Amino acid sequence: MSGTVLWDYPKSSASYRVRIALNLAGIDYRIAPVDLLARDHLGDAHLARNPQGFVPVLDIDGQRLTQSLAILDYLNATRDLGLLPTDPLARARVQALAHAIAVDLHPVCNPSVVGYATQGQEPARTDWMRHFITPRLAAFETMLAGFEQTAFCCGATPGLADIVLMPQIYNARRWGADYSACARILAIEATCSAHPAFINAHPDR
């Protein structure tokens, strides 16, 4: 059995990111489910793993890591994934692209935020998701115009921006957010959807 364990909820965007990166790194890992709907993340066992009560939590290399962006940074540094350019300016530009989703969009779509804001009621919940996802994907599309058009967001191989984009695309489709005018995003989605690391990380797999 693998010594690497991912405490995971399939539809969590943050967990989805880490699954993609683990697959890109070729790391054999075991998934330990944390059922957010059953509120397992608020139980004593999971709070002992992560006092924030969030997923993912990754046990790897004899260490326990939390926060998906920190985990991605660790995997990139220790497994040489090439998720970011080495040039400081190029690195900052790619990080800004990725953070437009991971830092600015993802938190307002977190189930705890949406549940509190809408009391879990429809159509308020769906309207909330579409209100934030649609314009922010459009902004991401505009930001992509500052990069050479390639198979992935910022190059010929998957990078940090692709890893954070695809879970948000899953959410966009799940909630019916319209990004049909985002031609670059659609092309990147098609490329990532054919890549084994992304296929094997998909929540519905």
XYZ file of N, CA, C and O in Angstrom:
820
model
N 0.844 -1.191 0.000
C 0.000 0.000 0.000
C 0.883 1.246 0.000
O 1.910 1.277 0.684
N 0.466 2.248 -0.739
C 1.272 3.461 -0.852
C 1.394 4.158 0.491
O 0.453 4.229 1.275
N 2.588 4.706 0.758
C 2.770 5.510 1.953
C 2.248 6.916 1.793
O 2.187 7.669 2.759
N 1.872 7.293 0.569
C 1.312 8.621 0.310
C -0.203 8.536 0.388
O -0.831 7.744 -0.313
N -0.787 9.363 1.258
C -2.236 9.332 1.480
C -2.800 10.726 1.243
O -2.283 11.715 1.778
N -3.853 10.788 0.447
C -4.552 12.046 0.191
C -5.918 11.978 0.854
O -6.763 11.167 0.471
N -6.120 12.834 1.838
C -7.427 12.972 2.471
C -8.233 13.890 1.564
O -7.900 15.052 1.377
N -9.332 13.351 1.020
C -9.877 13.896 -0.221
C -11.397 13.843 -0.242
O -12.009 12.912 0.297
N -11.986 14.854 -0.867
C -13.395 14.815 -1.255
C -13.436 15.034 -2.756
O -12.884 16.039 -3.242
N -14.041 14.139 -3.540
C -13.889 14.169 -5.002
C -14.228 15.495 -5.661
O -13.529 15.927 -6.581
N -15.293 16.169 -5.219
C -15.733 17.395 -5.881
C -15.067 18.646 -5.342
O -15.324 19.751 -5.835
N -14.214 18.504 -4.357
C -13.463 19.648 -3.856
C -12.475 20.111 -4.913
O -11.633 19.342 -5.378
N -12.558 21.387 -5.294
C -11.632 21.911 -6.296
C -10.191 21.805 -5.817
O -9.284 21.491 -6.590
N -9.966 22.085 -4.538
C -8.607 22.047 -3.999
C -8.053 20.626 -4.028
O -6.885 20.409 -4.366
N -8.874 19.648 -3.686
C -8.433 18.255 -3.746
C -8.175 17.819 -5.186
O -7.201 17.100 -5.463
N -9.038 18.241 -6.077
C -8.916 17.926 -7.507
C -7.558 18.405 -8.023
O -6.854 17.688 -8.746
N -7.150 19.621 -7.633
C -5.838 20.132 -8.050
C -4.710 19.200 -7.637
O -3.799 18.908 -8.422
N -4.766 18.760 -6.393
C -3.684 17.928 -5.871
C -3.669 16.569 -6.557
O -2.596 16.022 -6.847
N -4.839 16.019 -6.848
C -4.877 14.744 -7.585
C -4.195 14.883 -8.942
O -3.446 14.002 -9.367
N -4.462 15.989 -9.643
C -3.824 16.212 -10.942
C -2.307 16.230 -10.780
O -1.571 15.574 -11.535
N -1.827 16.989 -9.809
C -0.378 17.122 -9.619
C 0.264 15.796 -9.229
O 1.353 15.460 -9.716
N -0.383 15.041 -8.357
C 0.146 13.726 -7.980
C 0.237 12.818 -9.195
O 1.211 12.075 -9.370
N -0.774 12.896 -10.060
C -0.757 12.093 -11.285
C 0.352 12.553 -12.228
O 1.043 11.722 -12.840
N 0.530 13.858 -12.363
C 1.610 14.370 -13.208
C 2.971 13.903 -12.694
O 3.891 13.633 -13.478
N 3.106 13.822 -11.374
C 4.369 13.402 -10.767
C 4.562 11.890 -10.805
O 5.660 11.411 -10.502
N 3.513 11.153 -11.176
C 3.618 9.695 -11.203
C 3.717 9.089 -9.820
O 4.317 8.011 -9.641
N 3.132 9.751 -8.834
C 3.190 9.278 -7.451
C 2.021 8.334 -7.178
O 0.858 8.679 -7.427
N 2.321 7.167 -6.677
C 1.284 6.230 -6.257
C 0.734 6.710 -4.923
O 1.494 6.915 -3.967
N -0.558 6.909 -4.845
C -1.142 7.412 -3.606
C -2.471 6.732 -3.327
O -3.135 6.217 -4.227
N -2.830 6.745 -2.051
C -4.102 6.177 -1.612
C -5.024 7.317 -1.213
O -4.594 8.262 -0.533
N -6.277 7.235 -1.634
C -7.269 8.234 -1.254
C -7.981 7.777 0.010
O -8.476 6.647 0.092
N -8.011 8.677 0.986
C -8.783 8.461 2.205
C -9.962 9.441 2.160
O -9.764 10.649 2.306
N -11.173 8.957 1.931
C -12.314 9.867 1.731
C -12.666 10.651 2.994
O -12.625 10.127 4.112
N -13.014 11.917 2.769
C -13.564 12.773 3.817
C -14.874 13.313 3.262
O -14.871 14.139 2.343
N -15.998 12.843 3.779
C -17.304 13.187 3.229
C -17.747 14.552 3.775
O -18.169 14.660 4.931
N -17.648 15.561 2.924
C -18.019 16.908 3.363
C -19.520 17.022 3.622
O -19.944 17.749 4.523
N -20.321 16.293 2.841
C -21.772 16.359 3.025
C -22.185 15.768 4.361
O -23.154 16.221 4.985
N -21.433 14.752 4.810
C -21.694 14.147 6.120
C -20.981 14.895 7.240
O -21.037 14.475 8.393
N -20.291 15.997 6.878
C -19.582 16.854 7.821
C -18.430 16.127 8.533
O -18.059 16.470 9.665
N -17.871 15.152 7.831
C -16.727 14.436 8.394
C -15.544 15.366 8.634
O -14.713 15.119 9.510
N -15.466 16.438 7.830
C -14.334 17.362 7.956
C -14.356 18.150 9.263
O -13.346 18.753 9.646
N -15.498 18.142 9.942
C -15.622 18.859 11.203
C -15.483 17.939 12.406
O -15.582 18.394 13.553
N -15.265 16.650 12.138
C -15.086 15.692 13.218
C -13.696 15.786 13.815
O -12.757 16.312 13.204
N -13.552 15.255 15.016
C -12.275 15.334 15.728
C -11.135 14.707 14.940
O -10.007 15.226 14.950
N -11.408 13.609 14.235
C -10.342 12.904 13.518
C -9.749 13.783 12.431
O -8.526 13.872 12.287
N -10.624 14.467 11.668
C -10.079 15.297 10.592
C -9.512 16.604 11.124
O -8.506 17.096 10.587
N -10.103 17.165 12.148
C -9.561 18.396 12.721
C -8.171 18.164 13.311
O -7.358 19.093 13.361
N -7.902 16.925 13.719
C -6.551 16.612 14.187
C -5.563 16.622 13.021
O -4.377 16.924 13.208
N -6.040 16.322 11.812
C -5.183 16.384 10.624
C -5.008 17.816 10.155
O -3.935 18.219 9.713
N -6.094 18.566 10.185
C -6.077 19.951 9.709
C -7.032 20.766 10.575
O -8.250 20.640 10.443
N -6.525 21.609 11.459
C -7.394 22.378 12.345
C -8.390 23.263 11.612
O -9.401 23.661 12.188
N -8.119 23.572 10.336
C -9.075 24.362 9.553
C -10.276 23.533 9.121
O -11.292 24.087 8.701
N -10.148 22.220 9.168
C -11.243 21.362 8.738
C -11.424 21.300 7.239
O -12.509 21.009 6.747
N -10.366 21.578 6.484
C -10.437 21.592 5.029
C -9.804 20.332 4.447
O -9.017 19.638 5.099
N -10.152 20.051 3.209
C -9.407 19.120 2.370
C -8.785 19.953 1.250
O -9.295 21.031 0.931
N -7.680 19.478 0.681
C -7.015 18.208 0.948
C -6.027 18.300 2.108
O -5.609 19.395 2.504
N -5.698 17.114 2.607
C -4.544 16.925 3.480
C -3.714 15.831 2.816
O -4.263 14.807 2.392
N -2.428 16.053 2.692
C -1.561 15.091 2.006
C -0.469 14.614 2.952
O 0.307 15.413 3.474
N -0.417 13.298 3.157
C 0.690 12.665 3.866
C 1.673 12.151 2.827
O 1.325 11.270 2.028
N 2.877 12.713 2.823
C 3.872 12.357 1.813
C 5.272 12.606 2.379
O 5.481 13.562 3.140
N 6.183 11.736 2.024
C 7.585 11.890 2.433
C 7.720 11.995 3.951
O 8.581 12.704 4.471
N 6.831 11.320 4.664
C 6.882 11.354 6.114
C 6.382 12.652 6.726
O 6.569 12.890 7.919
N 5.735 13.486 5.915
C 5.236 14.782 6.368
C 3.745 14.894 6.090
O 3.197 14.159 5.260
N 3.101 15.815 6.763
C 1.677 16.091 6.521
C 1.541 17.530 6.049
O 1.993 18.470 6.718
N 0.919 17.714 4.885
C 0.781 19.025 4.270
C -0.689 19.385 4.086
O -1.524 18.523 3.804
N -0.992 20.667 4.215
C -2.332 21.196 3.956
C -2.209 22.377 3.000
O -1.113 22.818 2.673
N -3.361 22.882 2.556
C -3.467 23.996 1.616
C -2.961 23.585 0.224
O -1.782 23.343 0.024
N -3.874 23.523 -0.719
C -3.558 22.960 -2.031
C -2.425 23.696 -2.739
O -1.565 23.063 -3.357
N -2.391 25.023 -2.667
C -1.330 25.746 -3.370
C 0.030 25.457 -2.742
O 1.048 25.365 -3.452
N 0.069 25.314 -1.423
C 1.323 24.948 -0.763
C 1.743 23.533 -1.140
O 2.932 23.258 -1.356
N 0.778 22.640 -1.237
C 1.071 21.258 -1.646
C 1.598 21.231 -3.070
O 2.582 20.543 -3.375
N 0.975 21.990 -3.961
C 1.438 22.048 -5.345
C 2.859 22.593 -5.418
O 3.685 22.099 -6.198
N 3.145 23.590 -4.616
C 4.494 24.156 -4.592
C 5.505 23.112 -4.117
O 6.603 23.000 -4.686
N 5.141 22.349 -3.110
C 6.030 21.294 -2.591
C 6.279 20.228 -3.655
O 7.418 19.813 -3.896
N 5.207 19.783 -4.303
C 5.362 18.747 -5.335
C 6.184 19.262 -6.502
O 7.011 18.538 -7.068
N 5.970 20.519 -6.861
C 6.738 21.109 -7.953
C 8.223 21.157 -7.605
O 9.086 20.849 -8.438
N 8.536 21.519 -6.363
C 9.926 21.666 -5.945
C 10.622 20.325 -5.762
O 11.816 20.191 -6.063
N 9.887 19.331 -5.267
C 10.528 18.053 -4.947
C 10.451 17.041 -6.084
O 11.223 16.083 -6.104
N 9.539 17.245 -7.017
C 9.374 16.296 -8.135
C 9.674 16.940 -9.484
O 9.470 16.323 -10.527
N 10.142 18.168 -9.483
C 10.573 18.852 -10.704
C 9.488 18.794 -11.784
O 9.733 18.368 -12.912
N 8.299 19.260 -11.428
C 7.161 19.180 -12.348
C 7.151 20.296 -13.390
O 6.410 20.222 -14.367
N 7.901 21.351 -13.172
C 7.921 22.442 -14.132
C 6.600 23.180 -14.234
O 6.220 23.634 -15.320
N 5.918 23.323 -13.102
C 4.609 23.982 -13.118
C 4.697 25.485 -13.307
O 3.710 26.128 -13.679
N 5.866 26.062 -13.026
C 6.072 27.491 -13.146
C 7.393 27.769 -13.846
O 8.345 26.986 -13.703
N 7.485 28.877 -14.568
C 8.776 29.255 -15.165
C 9.799 29.568 -14.077
O 9.437 29.904 -12.944
N 11.061 29.485 -14.434
C 12.122 29.836 -13.484
C 12.421 31.337 -13.486
O 12.848 31.882 -12.472
N 12.193 32.012 -14.614
C 12.400 33.456 -14.683
C 11.426 34.163 -13.735
O 10.215 33.899 -13.791
N 11.898 35.038 -12.864
C 11.029 35.643 -11.850
C 9.820 36.385 -12.418
O 8.711 36.267 -11.880
N 10.018 37.142 -13.507
C 8.900 37.889 -14.071
C 7.886 36.946 -14.700
O 6.670 37.075 -14.470
N 8.354 35.984 -15.483
C 7.445 35.026 -16.108
C 6.714 34.213 -15.042
O 5.520 33.922 -15.178
N 7.438 33.872 -13.981
C 6.834 33.119 -12.879
C 5.697 33.918 -12.234
O 4.607 33.383 -11.989
N 5.949 35.208 -11.984
C 4.935 36.047 -11.359
C 3.699 36.180 -12.241
O 2.559 36.184 -11.743
N 3.893 36.272 -13.543
C 2.758 36.417 -14.458
C 1.903 35.153 -14.478
O 0.664 35.223 -14.490
N 2.548 33.995 -14.468
C 1.799 32.733 -14.464
C 1.093 32.546 -13.121
O -0.061 32.099 -13.069
N 1.776 32.902 -12.049
C 1.132 32.807 -10.744
C -0.084 33.719 -10.659
O -1.127 33.327 -10.097
N 0.008 34.921 -11.215
C -1.137 35.836 -11.213
C -2.317 35.230 -11.960
O -3.475 35.345 -11.523
N -2.040 34.568 -13.066
C -3.091 33.901 -13.834
C -3.754 32.806 -12.996
O -4.982 32.734 -12.902
N -2.928 31.973 -12.380
C -3.463 30.886 -11.558
C -4.218 31.413 -10.349
O -5.295 30.907 -9.992
N -3.687 32.457 -9.719
C -4.314 32.992 -8.515
C -5.639 33.681 -8.823
O -6.495 33.803 -7.929
N -5.827 34.136 -10.068
C -7.111 34.733 -10.441
C -8.254 33.755 -10.201
O -9.389 34.166 -9.915
N -7.960 32.476 -10.289
C -8.962 31.456 -9.988
C -8.804 30.927 -8.572
O -9.747 30.916 -7.782
N -7.589 30.489 -8.236
C -7.390 29.790 -6.968
C -7.576 30.692 -5.749
O -8.037 30.235 -4.705
N -7.223 31.967 -5.890
C -7.288 32.885 -4.755
C -8.521 33.776 -4.805
O -9.122 34.072 -3.767
N -8.913 34.205 -6.004
C -10.015 35.166 -6.122
C -11.379 34.524 -6.366
O -12.384 34.981 -5.819
N -11.437 33.486 -7.196
C -12.724 32.875 -7.541
C -13.089 31.707 -6.636
O -14.217 31.633 -6.131
N -12.146 30.805 -6.442
C -12.466 29.591 -5.691
C -13.074 29.855 -4.306
O -14.069 29.224 -3.938
N -12.524 30.793 -3.500
C -13.071 30.964 -2.150
C -14.545 31.354 -2.107
O -15.274 30.912 -1.213
N -15.001 32.179 -3.056
C -16.414 32.588 -3.005
C -17.342 31.483 -3.489
O -18.559 31.576 -3.317
N -16.760 30.431 -4.088
C -17.556 29.285 -4.525
C -17.444 28.111 -3.560
O -18.001 27.043 -3.817
N -16.725 28.316 -2.460
C -16.596 27.266 -1.451
C -17.978 26.954 -0.875
O -18.748 27.875 -0.572
N -18.323 25.673 -0.703
C -19.662 25.330 -0.211
C -20.042 26.004 1.103
O -21.204 26.363 1.301
N -19.074 26.205 1.997
C -19.413 26.842 3.276
C -19.811 28.299 3.066
O -20.721 28.811 3.742
N -19.160 28.986 2.123
C -19.487 30.378 1.825
C -20.837 30.469 1.120
O -21.707 31.259 1.507
N -21.005 29.634 0.113
C -22.250 29.657 -0.659
C -23.430 29.267 0.221
O -24.507 29.875 0.160
N -23.214 28.249 1.065
C -24.287 27.805 1.950
C -24.723 28.894 2.921
O -25.926 29.096 3.159
N -23.736 29.615 3.456
C -24.057 30.695 4.398
C -24.752 31.849 3.673
O -25.722 32.425 4.194
N -24.276 32.185 2.480
C -24.818 33.331 1.753
C -26.222 33.078 1.225
O -27.028 34.016 1.126
N -26.504 31.833 0.861
C -27.783 31.528 0.208
C -28.691 30.637 1.043
O -29.805 30.326 0.602
N -28.198 30.229 2.215
C -28.932 29.277 3.057
C -29.233 27.978 2.312
O -30.179 27.252 2.638
N -28.430 27.708 1.292
C -28.586 26.470 0.537
C -29.846 26.416 -0.307
O -30.237 25.337 -0.772
N -30.459 27.557 -0.530
C -31.732 27.592 -1.246
C -31.506 27.822 -2.733
O -30.578 28.511 -3.145
N -32.390 27.242 -3.543
C -32.431 27.493 -4.984
C -33.590 28.416 -5.297
O -34.625 28.365 -4.632
N -33.451 29.307 -6.295
C -32.321 29.378 -7.243
C -31.131 30.214 -6.758
O -30.198 30.436 -7.518
N -31.176 30.674 -5.496
C -30.134 31.578 -5.021
C -28.740 30.956 -5.130
O -27.782 31.638 -5.513
N -28.631 29.668 -4.820
C -27.317 29.023 -4.839
C -26.745 28.976 -6.253
O -25.586 29.329 -6.483
N -27.562 28.548 -7.217
C -27.108 28.495 -8.606
C -26.824 29.889 -9.147
O -25.825 30.105 -9.846
N -27.678 30.855 -8.812
C -27.452 32.235 -9.260
C -26.134 32.769 -8.716
O -25.389 33.466 -9.431
N -25.821 32.458 -7.473
C -24.562 32.894 -6.851
C -23.374 32.354 -7.639
O -22.450 33.100 -8.001
N -23.407 31.056 -7.920
C -22.295 30.426 -8.630
C -22.113 31.047 -10.013
O -20.989 31.396 -10.409
N -23.186 31.189 -10.741
C -23.083 31.758 -12.085
C -22.638 33.211 -12.045
O -21.864 33.651 -12.907
N -23.105 33.951 -11.038
C -22.750 35.365 -10.905
C -21.246 35.555 -10.785
O -20.682 36.509 -11.342
N -20.591 34.659 -10.073
C -19.142 34.797 -9.873
C -18.326 34.056 -10.923
O -17.299 34.564 -11.387
N -18.755 32.863 -11.316
C -17.929 32.053 -12.214
C -17.849 32.654 -13.613
O -16.763 32.765 -14.188
N -18.981 33.053 -14.176
C -18.996 33.497 -15.569
C -18.079 34.700 -15.826
O -17.208 34.637 -16.706
N -18.185 35.801 -15.082
C -17.309 36.945 -15.386
C -15.843 36.683 -15.046
O -14.954 37.239 -15.697
N -15.591 35.846 -14.079
C -14.193 35.628 -13.704
C -13.488 34.665 -14.646
O -12.276 34.765 -14.840
N -14.245 33.772 -15.255
C -13.647 32.995 -16.335
C -13.396 33.886 -17.545
O -12.396 33.725 -18.252
N -14.292 34.829 -17.784
C -14.078 35.780 -18.883
C -12.809 36.602 -18.637
O -12.037 36.877 -19.564
N -12.588 36.996 -17.384
C -11.371 37.740 -17.049
C -10.132 36.875 -17.245
O -9.097 37.346 -17.746
N -10.228 35.604 -16.872
C -9.115 34.663 -17.083
C -8.807 34.548 -18.573
O -7.645 34.539 -18.985
N -9.849 34.479 -19.383
C -9.675 34.419 -20.839
C -8.926 35.656 -21.344
O -8.014 35.540 -22.183
N -9.295 36.813 -20.847
C -8.612 38.041 -21.248
C -7.154 38.015 -20.810
O -6.257 38.426 -21.561
N -6.891 37.526 -19.613
C -5.515 37.421 -19.131
C -4.692 36.472 -19.998
O -3.503 36.697 -20.226
N -5.316 35.416 -20.501
C -4.613 34.466 -21.364
C -4.084 35.127 -22.630
O -3.102 34.659 -23.215
N -4.721 36.206 -23.055
C -4.280 36.889 -24.268
C -2.868 37.445 -24.116
O -2.203 37.737 -25.117
N -2.400 37.585 -22.890
C -1.054 38.061 -22.656
C 0.011 36.986 -22.777
O 1.206 37.268 -22.611
N -0.414 35.757 -23.071
C 0.508 34.635 -23.231
C 0.404 34.088 -24.653
O -0.675 34.108 -25.255
N 1.501 33.582 -25.148
C 1.481 32.939 -26.460
C 0.486 31.789 -26.446
O 0.405 31.037 -25.472
N -0.279 31.638 -27.509
C -1.258 30.561 -27.558
C -0.543 29.229 -27.723
O 0.185 29.003 -28.689
N -0.738 28.357 -26.759
C -0.114 27.039 -26.731
C -1.166 26.018 -26.352
O -2.314 26.351 -26.071
N -0.760 24.753 -26.323
C -1.707 23.684 -26.016
C -2.311 23.846 -24.623
O -3.514 23.625 -24.419
N -1.462 24.242 -23.661
C -1.934 24.469 -22.307
C -1.935 25.979 -22.033
O -1.639 26.773 -22.927
N -2.265 26.375 -20.833
C -2.405 27.813 -20.556
C -1.155 28.610 -20.899
O -1.237 29.671 -21.514
N 0.006 28.094 -20.487
C 1.227 28.894 -20.591
C 2.398 28.116 -21.167
O 3.554 28.441 -20.903
N 2.118 27.096 -21.954
C 3.214 26.332 -22.521
C 2.741 25.037 -23.147
O 1.542 24.760 -23.252
N 3.707 24.229 -23.521
C 3.414 22.972 -24.208
C 3.140 21.829 -23.241
O 2.771 20.718 -23.668
N 3.320 22.074 -21.955
C 3.064 21.052 -20.932
C 2.168 21.642 -19.849
O 2.094 22.869 -19.690
N 1.491 20.802 -19.074
C 0.600 21.329 -18.034
C 1.365 22.135 -16.991
O 2.480 21.781 -16.606
N 0.752 23.223 -16.556
C 1.359 24.070 -15.540
C 0.368 24.399 -14.444
O -0.760 23.872 -14.402
N 0.774 25.277 -13.548
C -0.063 25.632 -12.403
C -1.424 26.172 -12.840
O -2.459 25.827 -12.249
N -1.447 27.009 -13.872
C -2.723 27.594 -14.311
C -3.703 26.530 -14.794
O -4.904 26.620 -14.523
N -3.209 25.525 -15.496
C -4.081 24.442 -15.960
C -4.640 23.650 -14.783
O -5.814 23.247 -14.779
N -3.791 23.424 -13.783
C -4.186 22.619 -12.628
C -5.292 23.306 -11.835
O -6.182 22.632 -11.298
N -5.277 24.632 -11.759
C -6.355 25.316 -11.045
C -7.554 25.605 -11.949
O -8.687 25.717 -11.468
N -7.321 25.694 -13.259
C -8.427 25.982 -14.177
C -9.411 24.826 -14.285
O -10.628 25.030 -14.220
N -8.910 23.620 -14.454
C -9.809 22.509 -14.762
C -10.823 22.202 -13.657
O -11.991 21.917 -13.964
N -10.464 22.255 -12.384
C -11.509 22.088 -11.370
C -12.575 23.179 -11.424
O -13.755 22.912 -11.157
N -12.179 24.395 -11.802
C -13.168 25.459 -11.914
C -14.066 25.256 -13.133
O -15.252 25.606 -13.102
N -13.508 24.681 -14.194
C -14.333 24.329 -15.357
C -15.362 23.267 -14.974
O -16.522 23.310 -15.405
N -14.935 22.322 -14.160
C -15.878 21.303 -13.661
C -17.034 21.994 -12.933
O -18.205 21.656 -13.133
N -16.707 22.972 -12.087
C -17.751 23.704 -11.369
C -18.632 24.506 -12.320
O -19.852 24.581 -12.145
N -18.007 25.118 -13.318
C -18.783 25.903 -14.280
C -19.814 25.022 -14.977
O -20.978 25.415 -15.134
N -19.395 23.862 -15.392
C -20.328 22.944 -16.061
C -21.386 22.428 -15.082
O -22.565 22.294 -15.430
N -20.968 22.170 -13.887
C -21.897 21.658 -12.866
C -23.012 22.650 -12.569
O -24.169 22.271 -12.366
N -22.663 23.948 -12.561
C -23.631 24.972 -12.191
C -24.212 25.715 -13.397
O -25.009 26.641 -13.236
N -23.816 25.313 -14.597
C -24.381 25.929 -15.789
C -23.897 27.332 -16.042
O -24.604 28.145 -16.658
N -22.680 27.643 -15.582
C -22.099 28.962 -15.857
C -21.622 28.999 -17.305
O -20.980 28.065 -17.783
N -21.931 30.074 -17.991
C -21.651 30.170 -19.427
C -20.250 30.712 -19.686
O -19.934 31.837 -19.313
N -19.407 29.909 -20.314
C -18.094 30.386 -20.750
C -17.881 30.049 -22.225
O -16.759 29.923 -22.688
N -18.985 29.965 -22.960
C -18.935 29.559 -24.366
C -18.181 30.554 -25.240
O -17.712 30.195 -26.330
N -18.042 31.798 -24.785
C -17.312 32.796 -25.568
C -15.811 32.750 -25.311
O -15.060 33.490 -25.950
N -15.369 31.906 -24.416
C -13.955 31.846 -24.022
C -13.226 30.798 -24.866
O -13.026 29.656 -24.443
N -12.825 31.194 -26.055
C -12.257 30.241 -27.011
C -10.961 29.609 -26.513
O -10.726 28.406 -26.712
N -10.099 30.409 -25.896
C -8.832 29.865 -25.394
C -9.088 28.847 -24.280
O -8.475 27.783 -24.231
N -9.995 29.187 -23.383
C -10.317 28.261 -22.295
C -10.878 26.959 -22.847
O -10.513 25.867 -22.402
N -11.751 27.052 -23.824
C -12.346 25.850 -24.417
C -11.276 24.959 -25.049
O -11.312 23.727 -24.923
N -10.313 25.575 -25.719
C -9.236 24.798 -26.336
C -8.358 24.134 -25.274
O -7.964 22.958 -25.413
N -8.060 24.858 -24.209
C -7.254 24.295 -23.122
C -8.011 23.176 -22.430
O -7.442 22.134 -22.073
N -9.304 23.378 -22.223
C -10.130 22.335 -21.620
C -10.059 21.047 -22.427
O -9.914 19.950 -21.866
N -10.143 21.168 -23.745
C -10.083 19.977 -24.602
C -8.735 19.276 -24.483
O -8.658 18.039 -24.414
N -7.663 20.052 -24.428
C -6.326 19.474 -24.303
C -6.170 18.752 -22.966
O -5.701 17.609 -22.908
N -6.555 19.431 -21.877
C -6.422 18.832 -20.548
C -7.316 17.595 -20.399
O -6.911 16.608 -19.765
N -8.491 17.654 -20.998
C -9.438 16.540 -20.863
C -8.946 15.269 -21.529
O -9.457 14.177 -21.252
N -7.959 15.398 -22.427
C -7.392 14.229 -23.100
C -6.098 13.749 -22.436
O -5.517 12.755 -22.870
N -5.653 14.446 -21.384
C -4.390 14.120 -20.729
C -4.646 13.146 -19.579
O -5.515 13.397 -18.735
N -3.899 12.044 -19.500
C -4.171 11.030 -18.461
C -4.167 11.562 -17.037
O -4.975 11.121 -16.206
N -3.286 12.497 -16.735
C -3.224 13.012 -15.363
C -4.510 13.722 -14.972
O -4.942 13.661 -13.808
N -5.136 14.386 -15.926
C -6.393 15.072 -15.678
C -7.559 14.092 -15.704
O -8.473 14.186 -14.873
N -7.524 13.172 -16.648
C -8.584 12.166 -16.739
C -8.692 11.396 -15.433
O -9.785 11.201 -14.877
N -7.564 10.943 -14.910
C -7.562 10.091 -13.730
C -7.835 10.856 -12.440
O -8.075 10.242 -11.397
N -7.813 12.182 -12.516
C -8.126 13.010 -11.345
C -9.579 13.464 -11.313
O -10.025 14.000 -10.299
N -10.305 13.243 -12.379
C -11.659 13.791 -12.512
C -12.581 13.281 -11.403
O -12.564 12.099 -11.074
N -13.403 14.154 -10.827
C -14.279 13.738 -9.728
C -15.259 12.627 -10.075
O -15.653 11.856 -9.201
N -15.676 12.558 -11.343
C -16.670 11.559 -11.733
C -16.056 10.276 -12.254
O -16.761 9.390 -12.731
N -14.737 10.185 -12.160
C -14.061 8.977 -12.652
C -14.414 7.773 -11.780
O -14.394 7.854 -10.574
